[in-house]
């Protein structure tokens, strides 16, 4: 493992400065959040939460961020974001792949490792809501559809990224997009497949964190609450009573914005969170505390 401690930080820096006049006091917290020259991958990075997380990785200095998603060609929103990132010297790349295909996702992420010589951060963000069906009638096919993306796909992505982190002997951060639906249920909705899949990835991350910790690879989950994206507005009428009800179910009394994924992404992907692994970070307006 090539990682090294960046030197005295915090009060240790204060002590160092008091003993060593050549040590210049300066704020270092933004350096800890910064990932210059690092390479990241984001599945589900063509739109919404995945694209937002890819953008923030570029903003904190990643040399290249690869967005991996199903469509053969990236969305207009991706293309605009790519151009925006290029203006401050970053690089967003688009790769078409299906996370449910283990061989394909391993090969494509291995190729990114070949091309870039490193992979430091991975966001397994691809996800589907699946069908809304009474739990007693939820079919094998419906369950297979949601589990294959949300569980199998998250595992295949995290495996592929972990292999590259270990291949290059660098510490890494793997973030799996879980959901508040992994620990609580969305009242009144028949989403047994989705809820089950999101619960599964919480334990997947803990399990991987235990196996990979000694290799310097951290694995955490990010559990968002209700964020305004097409994941839900495809199935629930936008601005309907349902959204108002959801907003009322957290202490902040509103749905989350995409940009509210930014700070936590920067923290989890960077050295600002080096002692955090196997944790579920909940960003939900407090949804789970009521
Ligand atoms: N929107 C929310 O309120 C919310 C809340 C909690 C968690 N999440 C999770 O965050 C993630 C992103 O959600 P979103 O709201 O941005 O949804 P979204 O539907 O906009 O994005 C999901 C992305 O995953 C991609 N994808 C689906 N199947 C794929 C496959 N087989 N291979 C590759 N890519 C595939 C889709 O093409 C899409 O771009 C999901 O895992 C979701 O479960 C969302």
Coordinates of C-alpha atoms and ligand atoms in Angstrom, one line a residue:
X1 CA 0.0 0.0 0.0
X2 CA 1.5 3.3 -1.1
X3 CA -0.6 5.5 1.1
X4 CA 1.1 7.8 3.5
X5 CA -0.2 10.0 6.3
X6 CA -0.2 13.6 4.9
X7 CA 1.6 15.0 7.9
X8 CA 0.4 16.8 11.0
X9 CA -3.2 17.9 10.8
X10 CA -5.4 19.7 13.2
X11 CA -4.1 20.2 16.7
X12 CA -1.0 18.1 15.8
X13 CA -0.2 20.8 13.3
X14 CA -0.5 23.4 16.0
X15 CA 1.9 21.5 18.2
X16 CA 4.3 21.1 15.3
X17 CA 4.1 24.9 14.5
X18 CA 4.9 25.6 18.2
X19 CA 8.1 23.6 18.0
X20 CA 9.2 24.2 14.4
X21 CA 9.4 27.8 13.2
X22 CA 9.8 26.7 9.6
X23 CA 6.3 25.1 9.7
X24 CA 3.8 27.6 8.4
X25 CA 0.3 27.7 10.0
X26 CA -2.4 27.5 7.4
X27 CA -5.9 26.0 7.0
X28 CA -5.6 22.4 5.7
X29 CA -9.2 21.2 5.8
X30 CA -9.9 21.9 2.1
X31 CA -6.8 19.9 1.2
X32 CA -8.2 17.0 3.1
X33 CA -11.4 17.2 1.0
X34 CA -9.4 17.5 -2.3
X35 CA -8.6 14.5 -4.5
X36 CA -6.1 15.9 -7.1
X37 CA -4.9 13.4 -9.7
X38 CA -7.3 10.7 -8.5
X39 CA -9.6 8.8 -10.8
X40 CA -13.2 7.9 -10.0
X41 CA -16.0 5.8 -11.4
X42 CA -19.8 6.4 -10.9
X43 CA -22.4 3.9 -12.1
X44 CA -25.8 5.5 -12.9
X45 CA -23.7 8.6 -13.7
X46 CA -25.7 9.6 -16.8
X47 CA -28.3 11.6 -14.8
X48 CA -29.7 12.8 -11.5
X49 CA -27.9 11.6 -8.3
X50 CA -25.1 9.8 -10.1
X51 CA -24.3 12.7 -12.4
X52 CA -24.4 15.1 -9.4
X53 CA -22.0 13.0 -7.5
X54 CA -19.7 12.7 -10.6
X55 CA -19.7 16.5 -10.9
X56 CA -18.6 17.0 -7.3
X57 CA -15.8 14.5 -7.6
X58 CA -14.5 16.6 -10.5
X59 CA -15.0 19.8 -8.5
X60 CA -12.8 18.5 -5.7
X61 CA -10.0 17.8 -8.2
X62 CA -10.4 14.3 -9.7
X63 CA -8.3 14.0 -12.8
X64 CA -11.0 11.9 -14.5
X65 CA -14.4 10.7 -13.5
X66 CA -16.0 7.8 -15.6
X67 CA -19.8 7.8 -15.6
X68 CA -21.0 4.3 -16.4
X69 CA -24.6 3.8 -17.4
X70 CA -27.0 1.8 -19.7
X71 CA -27.7 4.0 -22.7
X72 CA -25.4 3.6 -25.7
X73 CA -25.0 7.4 -25.8
X74 CA -24.9 9.9 -22.9
X75 CA -27.7 12.3 -22.1
X76 CA -27.7 15.9 -23.0
X77 CA -27.3 16.7 -19.3
X78 CA -24.2 14.6 -19.2
X79 CA -22.7 16.3 -22.2
X80 CA -23.4 19.8 -20.7
X81 CA -21.8 18.7 -17.4
X82 CA -18.8 17.3 -19.3
X83 CA -18.3 20.6 -21.0
X84 CA -18.7 22.5 -17.8
X85 CA -16.1 20.3 -16.0
X86 CA -13.6 20.7 -18.9
X87 CA -13.7 24.4 -18.4
X88 CA -12.1 24.1 -15.0
X89 CA -9.6 21.4 -16.2
X90 CA -11.5 18.3 -15.2
X91 CA -12.5 15.3 -17.4
X92 CA -15.8 13.4 -17.4
X93 CA -15.9 10.3 -19.5
X94 CA -18.9 8.2 -20.5
X95 CA -18.9 4.4 -20.7
X96 CA -22.0 2.4 -21.7
X97 CA -22.3 -0.8 -19.6
X98 CA -24.8 -2.9 -17.8
X99 CA -24.0 -3.3 -14.1
X100 CA -25.9 -6.6 -14.0
X101 CA -23.4 -8.2 -16.4
X102 CA -20.4 -9.1 -14.1
X103 CA -18.0 -9.9 -16.9
X104 CA -18.8 -6.7 -18.8
X105 CA -18.5 -4.4 -15.8
X106 CA -15.3 -6.0 -14.6
X107 CA -13.8 -5.7 -18.1
X108 CA -14.8 -2.1 -18.6
X109 CA -13.6 -1.0 -15.2
X110 CA -10.4 -3.0 -15.7
X111 CA -9.9 -1.1 -19.0
X112 CA -10.3 2.2 -17.1
X113 CA -7.5 1.0 -14.7
X114 CA -5.3 0.1 -17.7
X115 CA -5.9 3.6 -19.3
X116 CA -5.6 5.7 -16.1
X117 CA -3.1 3.6 -14.0
X118 CA -5.4 4.0 -10.9
X119 CA -8.9 4.0 -9.6
X120 CA -9.3 5.7 -6.2
X121 CA -13.0 6.2 -5.7
X122 CA -16.1 4.3 -6.8
X123 CA -19.8 5.2 -6.5
X124 CA -22.1 2.2 -7.1
X125 CA -25.1 4.4 -7.9
X126 CA -27.1 2.6 -10.6
X127 CA -30.5 1.6 -9.3
X128 CA -34.0 0.9 -10.2
X129 CA -37.2 1.2 -8.2
X130 CA -38.8 -1.9 -9.7
X131 CA -42.4 -2.7 -9.9
X132 CA -45.0 -1.6 -7.3
X133 CA -46.9 -4.8 -6.5
X134 CA -48.6 -6.3 -3.4
X135 CA -45.9 -8.2 -1.4
X136 CA -47.9 -11.4 -1.6
X137 CA -48.0 -11.3 -5.4
X138 CA -44.5 -9.9 -6.1
X139 CA -43.3 -12.2 -8.8
X140 CA -40.0 -13.9 -9.2
X141 CA -39.4 -11.9 -12.4
X142 CA -40.1 -8.5 -10.6
X143 CA -37.8 -9.4 -7.8
X144 CA -35.1 -10.6 -10.2
X145 CA -35.3 -7.2 -12.1
X146 CA -34.8 -5.1 -9.0
X147 CA -32.2 -7.3 -7.2
X148 CA -30.1 -7.8 -10.3
X149 CA -29.4 -4.0 -10.6
X150 CA -29.5 -2.9 -7.0
X151 CA -27.8 -5.8 -5.4
X152 CA -25.9 -7.8 -8.0
X153 CA -24.9 -4.7 -9.9
X154 CA -23.7 -2.9 -6.8
X155 CA -21.6 -5.9 -5.9
X156 CA -20.1 -6.4 -9.4
X157 CA -19.2 -2.7 -9.5
X158 CA -17.7 -2.6 -6.0
X159 CA -15.7 -5.8 -6.8
X160 CA -14.4 -4.4 -10.0
X161 CA -13.3 -1.1 -8.4
X162 CA -11.8 -2.9 -5.4
X163 CA -9.7 -5.1 -7.7
X164 CA -8.3 -2.0 -9.3
X165 CA -7.5 -0.3 -6.0
X166 CA -5.6 -3.4 -4.9
X167 CA -4.0 -3.8 -8.3
X168 CA -2.4 -0.4 -8.0
X169 CA -1.7 -0.6 -4.3
X170 CA -3.6 2.6 -3.5
X171 CA -6.2 3.2 -0.8
X172 CA -9.7 3.6 -2.1
X173 CA -13.2 4.6 -1.2
X174 CA -16.2 2.7 -2.4
X175 CA -19.6 4.2 -1.8
X176 CA -22.8 2.3 -2.5
X177 CA -26.0 4.2 -3.0
X178 CA -28.4 2.6 -0.6
X179 CA -31.5 4.4 0.6
X180 CA -33.6 5.1 3.7
X181 CA -35.7 2.3 2.2
X182 CA -33.0 -0.1 3.4
X183 CA -33.8 0.7 7.1
X184 CA -37.3 2.0 7.0
X185 CA -40.2 1.6 4.6
X186 CA -42.0 4.2 2.5
X187 CA -45.4 4.2 4.2
X188 CA -48.3 3.2 1.9
X189 CA -46.1 2.0 -1.0
X190 CA -45.8 -1.6 -2.2
X191 CA -42.1 -1.7 -2.9
X192 CA -41.0 -4.9 -1.2
X193 CA -38.4 -5.6 -3.9
X194 CA -36.7 -2.1 -3.7
X195 CA -36.8 -2.0 0.1
X196 CA -35.3 -5.5 0.3
X197 CA -32.5 -4.7 -2.2
X198 CA -31.5 -1.5 -0.4
X199 CA -31.3 -3.4 2.9
X200 CA -29.1 -6.0 1.2
X201 CA -26.5 -3.4 0.2
X202 CA -26.2 -2.1 3.7
X203 CA -24.9 -5.5 4.8
X204 CA -22.9 -6.0 1.6
X205 CA -21.0 -2.8 2.4
X206 CA -20.3 -3.9 6.0
X207 CA -19.2 -7.3 4.8
X208 CA -16.9 -5.9 2.1
X209 CA -15.5 -3.3 4.6
X210 CA -14.5 -6.1 6.9
X211 CA -12.7 -8.0 4.2
X212 CA -11.0 -5.0 2.5
X213 CA -10.1 -2.8 5.4
X214 CA -6.6 -4.2 5.9
X215 CA -6.0 -3.5 2.2
X216 CA -6.8 0.2 2.7
X217 CA -10.1 0.0 0.8
X218 CA -13.1 1.6 2.6
X219 CA -16.7 0.7 1.8
X220 CA -19.6 2.7 3.0
X221 CA -23.2 3.3 2.0
X222 CA -25.0 6.5 1.4
X223 CA -28.7 6.4 2.3
X224 CA -30.5 9.4 0.8
X225 CA -34.1 10.3 1.7
X226 CA -36.5 11.5 -0.9
X227 CA -34.6 13.5 -3.5
X228 CA -36.4 15.1 -6.4
X229 CA -35.4 12.9 -9.3
X230 CA -37.1 10.9 -12.1
X231 CA -36.7 7.7 -10.0
X232 CA -39.8 8.6 -8.2
X233 CA -41.4 11.2 -10.5
X234 CA -41.6 8.4 -13.2
X235 CA -44.1 6.6 -11.0
X236 CA -45.5 9.3 -8.8
X237 CA -47.2 12.4 -10.3
X238 CA -44.8 15.3 -9.8
X239 CA -46.1 17.9 -7.2
X240 CA -48.8 15.5 -6.3
X241 CA -50.2 15.0 -2.8
X242 CA -47.8 12.0 -2.5
X243 CA -44.7 14.3 -2.7
X244 CA -46.3 16.6 -0.1
X245 CA -46.9 13.7 2.2
X246 CA -43.3 12.5 1.8
X247 CA -42.0 16.0 2.5
X248 CA -44.1 16.1 5.7
X249 CA -42.5 12.8 6.9
X250 CA -39.2 14.4 7.8
X251 CA -38.4 17.0 10.4
X252 CA -37.2 19.5 7.8
X253 CA -40.5 19.2 6.1
X254 CA -39.3 19.1 2.5
X255 CA -37.8 16.8 -0.2
X256 CA -34.1 16.9 -0.7
X257 CA -32.3 18.6 -3.6
X258 CA -29.8 16.9 -5.8
X259 CA -27.1 19.4 -4.7
X260 CA -27.6 18.2 -1.1
X261 CA -25.7 15.1 -2.1
X262 CA -22.5 17.1 -2.8
X263 CA -21.0 17.6 0.7
X264 CA -21.4 14.0 1.7
X265 CA -19.9 12.8 -1.6
X266 CA -16.9 14.9 -1.2
X267 CA -16.4 13.7 2.4
X268 CA -16.8 10.0 1.7
X269 CA -14.7 10.0 -1.4
X270 CA -11.8 12.0 0.0
X271 CA -9.2 11.7 2.8
X272 CA -11.6 13.8 5.0
X273 CA -13.2 10.4 5.9
X274 CA -10.2 8.1 6.2
X275 CA -11.4 6.5 9.4
X276 CA -14.9 5.8 8.1
X277 CA -15.7 2.4 6.8
X278 CA -18.7 0.0 7.0
X279 CA -20.9 2.9 7.9
X280 CA -24.3 4.0 6.5
X281 CA -24.4 7.7 6.1
X282 CA -28.0 8.9 6.2
X283 CA -28.9 12.2 4.3
X284 CA -32.7 12.3 4.6
X285 CA -33.8 15.4 6.3
X286 CA -34.2 13.2 9.4
X287 CA -36.7 10.9 7.7
X288 CA -35.6 7.8 9.7
X289 CA -35.8 9.5 13.2
X290 CA -39.6 9.9 13.1
Ligands
LIG1 N1 -34.1 9.7 -5.8 C1 -34.2 9.4 -4.6 O1 -35.0 9.9 -3.8 C2 -33.3 8.3 -4.0 C3 -33.3 8.1 -2.6 C4 -32.5 7.2 -2.1 C5 -31.6 6.4 -2.9 N2 -31.7 6.6 -4.2 C6 -30.7 5.8 -5.0 O2 -29.8 6.6 -5.7 C7 -29.5 6.0 -6.9 C8 -29.7 7.0 -8.1 O3 -31.1 7.3 -8.0 P1 -31.8 8.4 -8.9 O4 -32.9 9.0 -8.2 O5 -30.7 9.3 -9.5 O6 -32.4 7.5 -10.1 P2 -32.3 7.6 -11.7 O7 -33.3 6.6 -12.2 O8 -32.3 8.9 -12.2 O9 -30.8 7.0 -11.9 C9 -30.5 5.7 -11.9 C10 -29.5 5.5 -13.0 O10 -29.1 4.1 -12.9 C11 -29.0 3.6 -14.3 N3 -29.2 2.2 -14.4 C12 -30.3 1.5 -14.2 N4 -30.1 0.2 -14.4 C13 -28.8 0.1 -14.9 C14 -28.0 -1.0 -15.3 N5 -28.4 -2.2 -15.4 N6 -26.7 -0.7 -15.6 C15 -26.2 0.5 -15.6 N7 -26.9 1.6 -15.2 C16 -28.2 1.4 -14.8 C17 -30.1 4.4 -15.0 O11 -30.0 4.4 -16.4 C18 -30.0 5.8 -14.4 O12 -29.2 6.6 -15.1 C19 -30.3 4.7 -7.0 O13 -29.5 3.7 -6.6 C20 -31.4 5.0 -6.1 O14 -32.0 3.8 -5.6 C21 -32.5 7.6 -4.8

